[in-house]
Amino acid sequence: MTFKSSNSSSRIMSRPYIFRHLNKVRWVCLTLVFLMLVLIPLLGIYQHYVSASAYRNLDGSEKLLFDSMHALSSPFTMDPENDLDALKGTTWSGQLFGLKITDPLAIVGQMSAGLEVYWPFVLTGLIPILLTMFFGRFYCGWICPATFLYELNSNFALWLKKIGVYTGDRKFDRRIKYLILLLGIIASTITGTIIFASLYPPAVIGREIYFSIALSGFGGGTLFFMATLLFDIFVSKRGFCRYLCPGGALYSLLGRFRPIRIQRVVETCNDCEKCNAVCEFALNPMRDDFGQECNNCTACIAVCPQDALTFVVSLKDLDNQGPGYCSREYRSNSDERVNEK
Amino acid sequence: MVKAAFKVRHITQRYLRPPGALKEKDFIGRCIRCNQCAEICPNNCIKFFGSENGADSMGTPYITPREKACILCMKCGDVCPTGAIKPIKRELEPIVQYVEMGKARVDEQLCLSYQGKSCGVCYRACPLADTAIKVGYMEQPTVLDACVGCGLCERSCIQIPQAIKVIPNHLLASQLKATHLKERRSGDNDVQIIKFK
């Protein structure tokens, strides 16, 4: 806690205790969303059993499913056959306790495929759009079920690297994903179908989990997702999210002028570069380069030894503030300045 | 090849869309492939296309009535976020008016009742009995105009192959067009048109 002793600048204030642990909260959040994706199809099967009054005819494993889902849902509902209808869908589009919520990319895709604006559908995207305009690309870091698997995958890649397997870490232009968003919109318009539904990992994962649990088995989307995992390991770390994801592009554009941002407190920064190393999206927090791509994952806040990163309310990022005041570079420069005088 | 992949093949395939679905082309542009209709279906009858029906209908819901037919519970329309499946009240009049999945057609050569063995299973399975289907004195079924094409009759038919089949709406349109063309070409008005009455 070095910054408490430094002289009073208005930007240096004691940071809420929770900031350092937001990354763990985020992981809890991601895990919960992923478990929900597994749970909802299971609850659906339970509903089928209930509506068919089929308990006596079930097999052992089916009885186990029935009993466990009954134990889970019975504290909340007396009438599972109808009440559980309020909890349906995936992160692509779903009902959360009766409230319909849709991914903005689905709305963009539908508008471009059908060349129409269907307002009841567009309004289901209102909550995510408003939240994105407020918090930026938070969906990518906090909710997306693909992020859950991609981050585990990048940990796996690190492990592979440790045992000597080649893993790629190539850098591409981050603007490729905006091009893909544009191309996807054009392709949707030409073909009249929503192309994004099969190119957008969270949508694919939600669908595949549902298919594998409640229907016949994994579909073709699994192959696509496996390909992106391999791309992330062998070509570019977190490459799909960084360079290719059309949803990430849309969220970045929506969250460009977000009021809640992460900022570096230059007075306490010591240029250790840990934040740059840990940033999943290859941004440059140490030199104030967050931009619209930051997904507020707070990994940099958690890793910073000087507590020099914090959330602020601001419509713009700061320009490069130069080396941190606690860094060796800054101190040697200031020594030179003193010597010149 | 790309064009072939996107060529709509529903002229040849016999499948039903969920009740209240829009017309085929609008439906494909509206449906966002969220799977909620299948999740909410209490009868578990909705399945999803892979690439077998062309790339454009990949991931869209369909019903194969012979395997499992729609029970017209109208929950899928309520849950559909895009209105690709219209929300319709579960009452007789709105269902008859707005649900257009197809029309059942009886094959009199196969139907047991028409062959003198009274059966009547399709009549008993029909959720809109006497509105959509009526039977004669030997329980020979006759499909009426109000048939919405839920497929419960086809599901319950005891003949193999089934004597009563649901012709989906998109197929009906193309068949009618084909017969009209045939009529125009041959100049013959006695060409057998599909009979619904």
Short mmCIF file of N, CA, C and O in Angstrom, two decimals, chain B residues 3 8-10 16-17 27 53 58 72 80-81 86 96 100 123 127 131 136 145 165 172 174 186 191:
data_model
loop_
_atom_site.label_atom_id
_atom_site.label_comp_id
_atom_site.label_asym_id
_atom_site.label_seq_id
_atom_site.Cartn_x
_atom_site.Cartn_y
_atom_site.Cartn_z
N LYS B 3 -23.82 -21.60 -54.73
CA LYS B 3 -25.21 -21.35 -55.08
C LYS B 3 -26.05 -22.60 -54.80
O LYS B 3 -27.17 -22.51 -54.29
N VAL B 8 -32.76 -23.48 -52.24
CA VAL B 8 -33.76 -23.96 -51.31
C VAL B 8 -34.30 -25.29 -51.80
O VAL B 8 -34.78 -25.41 -52.91
N ARG B 9 -34.15 -26.29 -50.93
CA ARG B 9 -34.55 -27.62 -51.35
C ARG B 9 -35.89 -28.04 -50.74
O ARG B 9 -36.21 -29.21 -50.75
N HIS B 10 -36.63 -27.09 -50.19
CA HIS B 10 -37.85 -27.53 -49.51
C HIS B 10 -38.96 -27.89 -50.47
O HIS B 10 -40.04 -28.26 -50.07
N LEU B 16 -42.68 -30.23 -41.54
CA LEU B 16 -43.57 -29.16 -41.09
C LEU B 16 -42.78 -28.16 -40.28
O LEU B 16 -41.86 -28.53 -39.56
N ARG B 17 -43.14 -26.90 -40.41
CA ARG B 17 -42.62 -25.90 -39.49
C ARG B 17 -43.51 -25.88 -38.26
O ARG B 17 -44.66 -26.30 -38.32
N PHE B 27 -39.60 -16.91 -42.81
CA PHE B 27 -39.23 -17.66 -41.62
C PHE B 27 -37.71 -17.80 -41.52
O PHE B 27 -37.13 -17.60 -40.46
N ASN B 53 -30.97 -29.73 -45.62
CA ASN B 53 -32.00 -29.01 -46.38
C ASN B 53 -31.44 -27.73 -46.99
O ASN B 53 -32.16 -26.77 -47.20
N MET B 58 -30.21 -24.19 -42.19
CA MET B 58 -29.43 -24.87 -41.16
C MET B 58 -29.81 -24.34 -39.78
O MET B 58 -29.86 -23.14 -39.56
N LEU B 72 -50.36 -28.81 -30.77
CA LEU B 72 -50.98 -27.48 -30.82
C LEU B 72 -51.11 -26.86 -29.42
O LEU B 72 -52.16 -26.34 -29.07
N CYS B 80 -40.96 -17.72 -28.81
CA CYS B 80 -40.12 -17.25 -29.94
C CYS B 80 -39.86 -15.76 -29.81
O CYS B 80 -40.80 -14.96 -29.78
N PRO B 81 -38.59 -15.33 -29.71
CA PRO B 81 -38.32 -13.91 -29.51
C PRO B 81 -38.51 -13.07 -30.77
O PRO B 81 -38.75 -11.88 -30.68
N LYS B 86 -45.47 -17.07 -34.86
CA LYS B 86 -46.36 -16.05 -34.32
C LYS B 86 -46.99 -16.53 -33.02
O LYS B 86 -47.36 -17.69 -32.90
N VAL B 96 -57.46 -22.22 -35.93
CA VAL B 96 -57.94 -22.54 -37.29
C VAL B 96 -57.59 -21.42 -38.26
O VAL B 96 -57.23 -21.65 -39.41
N GLU B 100 -50.92 -22.45 -40.09
CA GLU B 100 -50.90 -23.01 -41.46
C GLU B 100 -49.69 -23.90 -41.60
O GLU B 100 -48.69 -23.53 -42.20
N TYR B 123 -59.39 -39.84 -36.92
CA TYR B 123 -60.47 -38.97 -36.42
C TYR B 123 -60.35 -38.80 -34.91
O TYR B 123 -60.52 -37.72 -34.38
N PRO B 127 -56.99 -33.17 -32.91
CA PRO B 127 -57.38 -32.25 -31.84
C PRO B 127 -58.54 -31.35 -32.25
O PRO B 127 -59.18 -30.74 -31.40
N THR B 131 -64.09 -30.39 -36.86
CA THR B 131 -63.81 -29.10 -37.48
C THR B 131 -62.85 -29.30 -38.65
O THR B 131 -63.01 -28.71 -39.71
N GLY B 136 -67.30 -40.78 -42.30
CA GLY B 136 -68.56 -41.29 -42.83
C GLY B 136 -69.10 -42.43 -41.98
O GLY B 136 -68.62 -42.67 -40.87
N ASP B 145 -61.51 -28.09 -44.76
CA ASP B 145 -60.65 -26.92 -45.01
C ASP B 145 -59.98 -26.40 -43.75
O ASP B 145 -58.93 -25.78 -43.80
N LYS B 165 -51.51 -38.36 -44.83
CA LYS B 165 -50.24 -37.65 -44.78
C LYS B 165 -50.53 -36.17 -44.71
O LYS B 165 -51.49 -35.70 -45.31
N LEU B 172 -47.52 -27.52 -50.63
CA LEU B 172 -48.85 -27.30 -51.23
C LEU B 172 -48.77 -26.25 -52.32
O LEU B 172 -49.25 -26.45 -53.43
N SER B 174 -46.24 -25.18 -54.03
CA SER B 174 -45.51 -25.58 -55.24
C SER B 174 -46.29 -26.62 -56.03
O SER B 174 -46.29 -26.62 -57.26
N SER B 186 -51.37 -28.68 -70.99
CA SER B 186 -52.13 -29.71 -71.67
C SER B 186 -53.49 -29.21 -72.13
O SER B 186 -54.11 -29.79 -73.01
N VAL B 191 -57.22 -32.87 -65.17
CA VAL B 191 -56.04 -33.36 -64.46
C VAL B 191 -56.34 -33.47 -62.97
O VAL B 191 -56.99 -32.61 -62.39
#
